[in-house]
Coordinates of C-alpha atoms in Angstrom, one line a residue:
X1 CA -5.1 45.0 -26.3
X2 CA -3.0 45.1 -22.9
X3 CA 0.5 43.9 -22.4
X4 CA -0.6 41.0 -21.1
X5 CA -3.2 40.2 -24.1
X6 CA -0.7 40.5 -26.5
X7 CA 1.7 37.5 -24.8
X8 CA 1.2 34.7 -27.5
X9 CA -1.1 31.8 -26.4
X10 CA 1.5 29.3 -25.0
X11 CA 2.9 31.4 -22.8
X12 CA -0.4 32.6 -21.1
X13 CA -1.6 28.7 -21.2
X14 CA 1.3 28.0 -19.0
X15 CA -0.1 27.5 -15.3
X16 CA 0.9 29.2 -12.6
X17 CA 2.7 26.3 -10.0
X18 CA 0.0 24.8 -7.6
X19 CA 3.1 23.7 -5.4
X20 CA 5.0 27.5 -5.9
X21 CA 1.5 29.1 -5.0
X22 CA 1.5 27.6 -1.4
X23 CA 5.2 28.3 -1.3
X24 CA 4.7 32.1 -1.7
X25 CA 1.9 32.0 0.9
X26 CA 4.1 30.7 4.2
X27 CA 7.7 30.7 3.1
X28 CA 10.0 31.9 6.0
X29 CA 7.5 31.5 8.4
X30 CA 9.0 30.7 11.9
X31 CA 8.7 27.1 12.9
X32 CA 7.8 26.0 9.5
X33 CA 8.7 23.0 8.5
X34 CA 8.8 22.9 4.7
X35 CA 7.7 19.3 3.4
X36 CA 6.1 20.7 -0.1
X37 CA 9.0 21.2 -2.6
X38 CA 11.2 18.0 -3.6
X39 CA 14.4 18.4 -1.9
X40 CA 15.8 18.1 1.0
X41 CA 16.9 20.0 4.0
X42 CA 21.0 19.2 4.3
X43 CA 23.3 21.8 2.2
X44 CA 25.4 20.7 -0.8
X45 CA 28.4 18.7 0.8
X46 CA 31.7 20.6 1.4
X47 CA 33.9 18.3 -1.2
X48 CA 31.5 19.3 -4.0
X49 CA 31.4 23.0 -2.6
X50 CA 35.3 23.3 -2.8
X51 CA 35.5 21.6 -6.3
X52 CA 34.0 24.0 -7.4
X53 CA 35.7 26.8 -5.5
X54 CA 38.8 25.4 -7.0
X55 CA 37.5 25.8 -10.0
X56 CA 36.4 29.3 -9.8
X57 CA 39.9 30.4 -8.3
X58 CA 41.0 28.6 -11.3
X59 CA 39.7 31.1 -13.8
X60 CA 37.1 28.8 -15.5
X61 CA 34.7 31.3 -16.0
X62 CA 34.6 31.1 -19.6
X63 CA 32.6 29.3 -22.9
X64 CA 32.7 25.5 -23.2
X65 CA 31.7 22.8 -24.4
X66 CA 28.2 22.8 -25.0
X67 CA 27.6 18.9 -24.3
X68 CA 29.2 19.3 -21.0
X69 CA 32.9 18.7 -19.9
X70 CA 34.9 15.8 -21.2
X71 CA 35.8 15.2 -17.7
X72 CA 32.6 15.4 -16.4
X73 CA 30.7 12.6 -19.7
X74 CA 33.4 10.7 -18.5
X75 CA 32.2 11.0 -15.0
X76 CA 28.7 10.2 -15.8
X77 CA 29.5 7.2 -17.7
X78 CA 31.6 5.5 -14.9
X79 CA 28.8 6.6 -12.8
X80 CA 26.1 4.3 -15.0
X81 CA 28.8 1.6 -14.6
X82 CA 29.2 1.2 -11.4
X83 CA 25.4 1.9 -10.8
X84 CA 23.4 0.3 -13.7
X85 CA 25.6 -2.3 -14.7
X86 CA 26.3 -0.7 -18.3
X87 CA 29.0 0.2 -20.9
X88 CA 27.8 3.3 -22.2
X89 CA 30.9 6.1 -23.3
X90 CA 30.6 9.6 -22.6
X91 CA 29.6 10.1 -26.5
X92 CA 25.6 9.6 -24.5
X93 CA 26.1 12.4 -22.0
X94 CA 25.0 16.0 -22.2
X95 CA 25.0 17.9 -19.6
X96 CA 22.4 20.4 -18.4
X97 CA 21.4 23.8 -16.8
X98 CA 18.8 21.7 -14.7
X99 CA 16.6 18.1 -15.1
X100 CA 14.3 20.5 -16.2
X101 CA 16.1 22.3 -18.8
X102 CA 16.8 18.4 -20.1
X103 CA 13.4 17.5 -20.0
X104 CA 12.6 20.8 -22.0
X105 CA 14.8 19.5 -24.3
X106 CA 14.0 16.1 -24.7
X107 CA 10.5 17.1 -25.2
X108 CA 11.6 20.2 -28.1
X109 CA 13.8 17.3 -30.0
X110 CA 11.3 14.9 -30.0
X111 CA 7.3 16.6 -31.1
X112 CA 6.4 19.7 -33.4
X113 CA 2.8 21.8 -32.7
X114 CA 0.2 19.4 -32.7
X115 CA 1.8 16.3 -31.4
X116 CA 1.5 14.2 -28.3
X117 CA 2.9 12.7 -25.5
X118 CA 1.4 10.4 -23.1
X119 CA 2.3 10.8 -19.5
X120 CA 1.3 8.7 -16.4
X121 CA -0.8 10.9 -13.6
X122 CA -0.7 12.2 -11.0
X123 CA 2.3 13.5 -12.2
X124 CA 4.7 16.2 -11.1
X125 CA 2.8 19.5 -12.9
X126 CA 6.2 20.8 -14.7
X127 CA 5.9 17.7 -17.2
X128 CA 2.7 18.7 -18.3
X129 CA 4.0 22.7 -19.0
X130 CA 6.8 21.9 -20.8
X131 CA 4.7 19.7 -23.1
X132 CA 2.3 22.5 -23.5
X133 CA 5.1 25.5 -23.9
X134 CA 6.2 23.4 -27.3
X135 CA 3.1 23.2 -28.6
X136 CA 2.4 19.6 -28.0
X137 CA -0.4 17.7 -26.7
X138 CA -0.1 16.4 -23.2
X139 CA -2.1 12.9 -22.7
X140 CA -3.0 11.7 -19.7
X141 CA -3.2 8.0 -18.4
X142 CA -4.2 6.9 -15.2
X143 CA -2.1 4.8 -12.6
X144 CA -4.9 3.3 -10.8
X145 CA -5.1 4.0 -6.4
X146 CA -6.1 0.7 -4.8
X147 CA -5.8 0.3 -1.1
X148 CA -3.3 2.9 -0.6
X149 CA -0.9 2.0 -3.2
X150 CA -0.9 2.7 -6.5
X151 CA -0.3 0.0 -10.2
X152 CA -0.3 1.3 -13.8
X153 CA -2.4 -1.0 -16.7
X154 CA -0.2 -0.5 -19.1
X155 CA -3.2 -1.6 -21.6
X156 CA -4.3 1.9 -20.9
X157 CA -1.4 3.4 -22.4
X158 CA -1.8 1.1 -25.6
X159 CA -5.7 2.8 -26.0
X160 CA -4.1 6.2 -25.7
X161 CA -1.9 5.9 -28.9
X162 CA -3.0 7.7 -31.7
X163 CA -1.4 8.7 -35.1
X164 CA -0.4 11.8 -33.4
X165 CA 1.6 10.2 -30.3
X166 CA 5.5 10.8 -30.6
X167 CA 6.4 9.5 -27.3
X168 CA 5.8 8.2 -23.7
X169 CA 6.8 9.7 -20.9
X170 CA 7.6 7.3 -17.9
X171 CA 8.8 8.5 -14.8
X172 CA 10.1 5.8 -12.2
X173 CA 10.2 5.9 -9.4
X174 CA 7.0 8.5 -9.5
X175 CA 6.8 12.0 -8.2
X176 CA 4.5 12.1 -6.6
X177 CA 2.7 8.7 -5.7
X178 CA 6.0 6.7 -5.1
X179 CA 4.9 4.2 -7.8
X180 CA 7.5 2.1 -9.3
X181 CA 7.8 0.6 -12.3
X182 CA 8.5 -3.6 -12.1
X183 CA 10.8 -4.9 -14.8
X184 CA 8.0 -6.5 -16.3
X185 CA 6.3 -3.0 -16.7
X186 CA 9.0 -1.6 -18.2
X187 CA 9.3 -4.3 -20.7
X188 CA 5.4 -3.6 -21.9
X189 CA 5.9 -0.2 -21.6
X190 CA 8.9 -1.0 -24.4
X191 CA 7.2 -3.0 -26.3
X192 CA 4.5 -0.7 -26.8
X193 CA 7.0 2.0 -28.2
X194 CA 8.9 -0.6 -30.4
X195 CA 5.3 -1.4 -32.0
X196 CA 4.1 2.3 -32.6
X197 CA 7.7 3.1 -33.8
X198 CA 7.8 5.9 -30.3
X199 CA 10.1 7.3 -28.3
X200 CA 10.7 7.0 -24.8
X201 CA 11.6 10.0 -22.2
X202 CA 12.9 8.2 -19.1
X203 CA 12.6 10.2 -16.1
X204 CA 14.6 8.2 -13.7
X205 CA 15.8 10.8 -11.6
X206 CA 14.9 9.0 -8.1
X207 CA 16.2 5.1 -9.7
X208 CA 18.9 5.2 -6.5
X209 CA 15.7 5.8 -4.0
X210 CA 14.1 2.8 -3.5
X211 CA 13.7 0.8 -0.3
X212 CA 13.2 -2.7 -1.5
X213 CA 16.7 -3.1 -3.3
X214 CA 19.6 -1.4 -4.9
X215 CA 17.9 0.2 -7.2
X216 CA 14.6 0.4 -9.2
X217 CA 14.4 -0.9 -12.1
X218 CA 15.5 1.0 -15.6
X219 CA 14.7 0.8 -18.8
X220 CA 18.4 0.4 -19.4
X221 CA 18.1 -3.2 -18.1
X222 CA 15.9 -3.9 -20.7
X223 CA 16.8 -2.2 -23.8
X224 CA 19.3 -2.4 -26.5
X225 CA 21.3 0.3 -28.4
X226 CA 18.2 0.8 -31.4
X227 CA 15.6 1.5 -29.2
X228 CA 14.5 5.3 -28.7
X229 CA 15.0 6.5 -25.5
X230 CA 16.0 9.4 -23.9
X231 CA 16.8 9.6 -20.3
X232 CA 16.6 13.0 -18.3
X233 CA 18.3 13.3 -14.9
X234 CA 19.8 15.6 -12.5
X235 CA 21.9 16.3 -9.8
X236 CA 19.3 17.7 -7.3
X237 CA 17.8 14.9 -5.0
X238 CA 21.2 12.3 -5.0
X239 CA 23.7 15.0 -3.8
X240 CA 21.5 17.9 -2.0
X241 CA 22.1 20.4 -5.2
X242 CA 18.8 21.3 -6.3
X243 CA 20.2 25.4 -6.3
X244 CA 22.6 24.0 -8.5
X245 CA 20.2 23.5 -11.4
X246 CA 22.3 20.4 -12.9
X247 CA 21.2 18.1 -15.3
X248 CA 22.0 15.6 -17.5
X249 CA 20.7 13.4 -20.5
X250 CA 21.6 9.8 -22.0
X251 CA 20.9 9.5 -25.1
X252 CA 21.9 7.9 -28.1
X253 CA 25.2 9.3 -29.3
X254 CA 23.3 9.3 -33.6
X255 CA 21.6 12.4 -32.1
X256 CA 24.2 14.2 -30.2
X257 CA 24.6 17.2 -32.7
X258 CA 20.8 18.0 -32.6
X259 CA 20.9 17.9 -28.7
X260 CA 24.6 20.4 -28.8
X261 CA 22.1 22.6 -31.0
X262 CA 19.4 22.6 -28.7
X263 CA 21.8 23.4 -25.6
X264 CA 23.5 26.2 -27.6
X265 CA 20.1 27.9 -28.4
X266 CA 18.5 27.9 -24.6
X267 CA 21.4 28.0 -22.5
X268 CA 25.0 28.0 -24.3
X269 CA 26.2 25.2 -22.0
X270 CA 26.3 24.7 -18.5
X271 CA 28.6 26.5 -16.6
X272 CA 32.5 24.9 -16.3
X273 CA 33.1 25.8 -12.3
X274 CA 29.4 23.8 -11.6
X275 CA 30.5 21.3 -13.6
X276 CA 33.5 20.7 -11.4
X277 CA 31.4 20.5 -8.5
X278 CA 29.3 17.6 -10.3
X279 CA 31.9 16.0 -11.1
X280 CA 32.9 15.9 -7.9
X281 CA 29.9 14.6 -6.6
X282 CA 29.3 11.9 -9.0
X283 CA 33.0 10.5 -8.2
X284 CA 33.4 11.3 -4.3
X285 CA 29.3 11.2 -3.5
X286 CA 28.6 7.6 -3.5
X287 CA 28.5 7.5 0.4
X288 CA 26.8 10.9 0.8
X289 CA 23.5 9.5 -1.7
X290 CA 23.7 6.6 0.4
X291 CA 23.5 8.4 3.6
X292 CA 20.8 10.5 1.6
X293 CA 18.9 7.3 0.8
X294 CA 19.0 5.8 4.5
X295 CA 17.8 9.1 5.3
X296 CA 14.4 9.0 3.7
X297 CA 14.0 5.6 4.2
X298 CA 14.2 6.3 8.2
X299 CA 11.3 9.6 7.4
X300 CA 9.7 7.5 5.3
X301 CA 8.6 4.7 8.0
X302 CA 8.5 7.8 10.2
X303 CA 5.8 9.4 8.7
X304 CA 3.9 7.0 7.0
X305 CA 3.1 4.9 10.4
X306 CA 2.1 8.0 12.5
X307 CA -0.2 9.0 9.4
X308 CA -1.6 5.5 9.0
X309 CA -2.2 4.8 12.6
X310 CA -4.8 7.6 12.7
X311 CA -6.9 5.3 10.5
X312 CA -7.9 8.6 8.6
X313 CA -4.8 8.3 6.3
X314 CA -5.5 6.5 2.6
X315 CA -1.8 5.6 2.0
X316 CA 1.6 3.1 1.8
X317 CA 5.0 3.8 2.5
X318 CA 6.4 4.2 -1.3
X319 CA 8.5 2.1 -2.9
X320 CA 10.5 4.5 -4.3
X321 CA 11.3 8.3 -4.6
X322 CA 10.9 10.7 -1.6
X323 CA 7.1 11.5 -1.3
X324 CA 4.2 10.5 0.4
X325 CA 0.8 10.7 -1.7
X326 CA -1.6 11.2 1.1
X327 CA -5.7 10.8 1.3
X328 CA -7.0 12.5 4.0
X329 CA -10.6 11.8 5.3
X330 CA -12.5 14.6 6.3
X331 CA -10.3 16.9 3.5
X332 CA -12.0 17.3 0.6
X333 CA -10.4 20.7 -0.8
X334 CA -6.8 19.6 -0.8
X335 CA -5.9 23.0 -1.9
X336 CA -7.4 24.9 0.6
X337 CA -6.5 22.0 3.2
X338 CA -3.1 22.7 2.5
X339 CA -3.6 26.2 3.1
X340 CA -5.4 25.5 6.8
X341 CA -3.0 22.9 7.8
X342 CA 0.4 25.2 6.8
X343 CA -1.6 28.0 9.1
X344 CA -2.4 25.7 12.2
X345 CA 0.4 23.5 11.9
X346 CA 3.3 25.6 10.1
X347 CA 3.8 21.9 8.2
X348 CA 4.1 22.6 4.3
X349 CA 2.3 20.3 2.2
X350 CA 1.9 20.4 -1.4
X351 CA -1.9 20.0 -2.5
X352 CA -2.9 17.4 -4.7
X353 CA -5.0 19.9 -7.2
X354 CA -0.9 20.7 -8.5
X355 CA -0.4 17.2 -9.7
X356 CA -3.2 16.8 -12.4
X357 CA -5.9 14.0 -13.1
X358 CA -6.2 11.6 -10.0
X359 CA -4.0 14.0 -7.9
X360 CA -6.8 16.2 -6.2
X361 CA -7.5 13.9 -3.4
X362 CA -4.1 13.8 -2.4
X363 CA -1.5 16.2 -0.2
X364 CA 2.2 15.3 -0.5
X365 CA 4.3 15.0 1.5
X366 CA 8.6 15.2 1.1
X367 CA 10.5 13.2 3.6
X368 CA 14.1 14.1 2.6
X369 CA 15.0 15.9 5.9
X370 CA 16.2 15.4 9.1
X371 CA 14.2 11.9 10.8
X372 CA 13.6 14.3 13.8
X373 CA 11.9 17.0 12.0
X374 CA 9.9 14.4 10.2
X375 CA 8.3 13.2 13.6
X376 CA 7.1 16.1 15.0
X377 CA 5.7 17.1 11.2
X378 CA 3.9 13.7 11.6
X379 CA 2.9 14.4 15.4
X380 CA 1.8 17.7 14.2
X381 CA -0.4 16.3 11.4
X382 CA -1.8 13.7 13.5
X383 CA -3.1 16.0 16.1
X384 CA -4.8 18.0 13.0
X385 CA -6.5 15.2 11.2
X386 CA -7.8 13.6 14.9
X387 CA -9.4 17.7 15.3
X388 CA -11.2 17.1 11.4

């Protein structure tokens, strides 16, 4: 047996990244412009920077408290108020090294070997891996592509219940189609888990990116204290600190020792000096996510009309989130599309095949960055799709 045989199962059963994969291949290419990871292209704002510079100088460098800061819970939960409209104390904070390090554990608190969660696909790929790495059973269920755009049946989600299904996992705005979840969804979608007696993991990191309001809509808006949900966050796409590796979750303060437990067993708790620097931004950033949010709405109609006007783009500008899910005729390997159009275009797209069932037609696209950037990516595209 070799090294790499005797890895246990769910570790080799982990994929390797469809999105990382392209990554490796072109990274630091000259003239590239990078539109296949989920973040943007402006550094971390200075006022968060020195926050935490402050705090470093300060000498907090040491253990502490595992469900994050007092300072920072507090934070959080006058961030929900002023945001989402809701009363909720720091007692439903824990902070995280990362959203995905609070999905992790969101998905480790909630299923044991052998049980399932339903997710909607396409879907970013990390959901499905952490799902897999504890042992449970990811199940997919379709949101339906019609004429560019893209609606969920939530009936579909009711077949996919079995005795085996611990909880759904809804993430609105979506990475990557940009679908976003009405109100009324979101109360069916409840419903459903309030029948089946399941929880809810609430990936609602892009809720501040939408371009047809405030906000989308959340499941807080709907719910009341009983009802099982767990929300999973982070700091990354709102204040430009996906480096960071922030997070957060809400979640009812009945299971806040089991979560402390699960932090003190993966990471020990999140660093104090980033900590500062979070709470920095979520009490002196409301103008920078704003700015952020303009931003990408600016790319988004950028891209999305120089794409569409070829008439050999499938697509809409999103609702919501900072992606464009895009259906290219005349490519019928995104994968290795993505792969000729990074070489003959130096534009970084992430291929479809990366975001499970119903993805492989598709490329995405980011449009966080710089509106000029985003044109000539779009100009540069356009030329390659009219050459197919």
């Amino acid at each position: 047996m070799t090294l790499l045989e005797s890895l246990s199962a769910r570790a080799l059963a982990a994929p390797q990244s469809g999105i990382v994969e392209l990554v490796n291949y072109a990274r630091g290419r000259q003239g590239l412009i990078p539109l296949w990871a989920g973040e943007g292209d402006l550094p971390s704002p200075a006022f968060i920077n020195q926050a935490t510079k402050d705090s470093l100088d300060a000498g907090e460098t040491f253990y502490t408290w595992q469900r994050g800061l007092p300072e920072l819970r507090q934070a959080l939960s006058r961030y929900y108020e002023r945001h989402f409209s809701v009363s909720l104390p720091m007692e439903h904070f824990f902070a995280t090294s990362s959203g995905m390090h609070a999905i992790n554990l969101c998905v480790q608190a909630l299923t044991a070997p052998g049980d399932e969660i339903i997710y909607l696909t396409p879907s970013w790929p990390n959901i499905v891996a952490a799902i897999g790495i504890a042992g449970a059973g990811a199940v997919p269920v379709a949101v339906d592509f019609v004429d560019g755009g893209w609606s969920l049946d939530v009936g579909k989600i009711a077949a996919a219940i079995t005795p085996r299904t611990r909880a759904l996992f809804i993430n609105t705005p979506s990475n990557p189609t940009g679908w976003t979840a009405t109100r009324e969804d979101l109360e069916a979608i409840l419903a459903l888990a309030r029948q089946h007696g399941l929880w809810i993991i609430a990936d609602e990191i892009y809720a501040l990116y939408y371009y047809k309001g405030d906000r989308a809509a959340s499941f807080l808006d709907i719910s009341t204290p009983d009802d099982r949900i767990l929300y999973a966050n982070s700091f990354s796409k709102n204040w430009s600190m996906t480096g960071w590796r922030v997070g957060w979750i809400v979640a009812p303060p009945s299971i806040g020792q089991v979560l402390e437990n699960l932090i003190q067993y993966s990471s020990s708790g999140l660093t104090p000096f980033m900590q500062r620097g979070a709470i920095a931004a979520l009490d002196q950033g409301d103008d920078f996510l704003r700015s952020n949010i303009e931003r990408a709405r600016i790319s988004r109609d950028l891209l999305c009309d120089a794409l569409i006007a070829t008439n050999r783009v499938q697509t809409r500008k999103p609702d919501g989130a900072i992606y464009a899910f895009l259906k290219v005729d005349g490519i019928d390997d995104p994968r290795a599309g993505a792969f000729d159009i990074v070489d003959k275009t130096l534009v970084g797209l992430a291929p479809g095949t990366a975001f499970g069932p119903g993805g492989g037609a598709f490329l995405r696209a980011c449009f966080l960055r710089d509106p000029k950037q985003i044109e000539e990516a779009a100009g540069r595209l356009a030329d390659y799709i009219a050459k197919l």
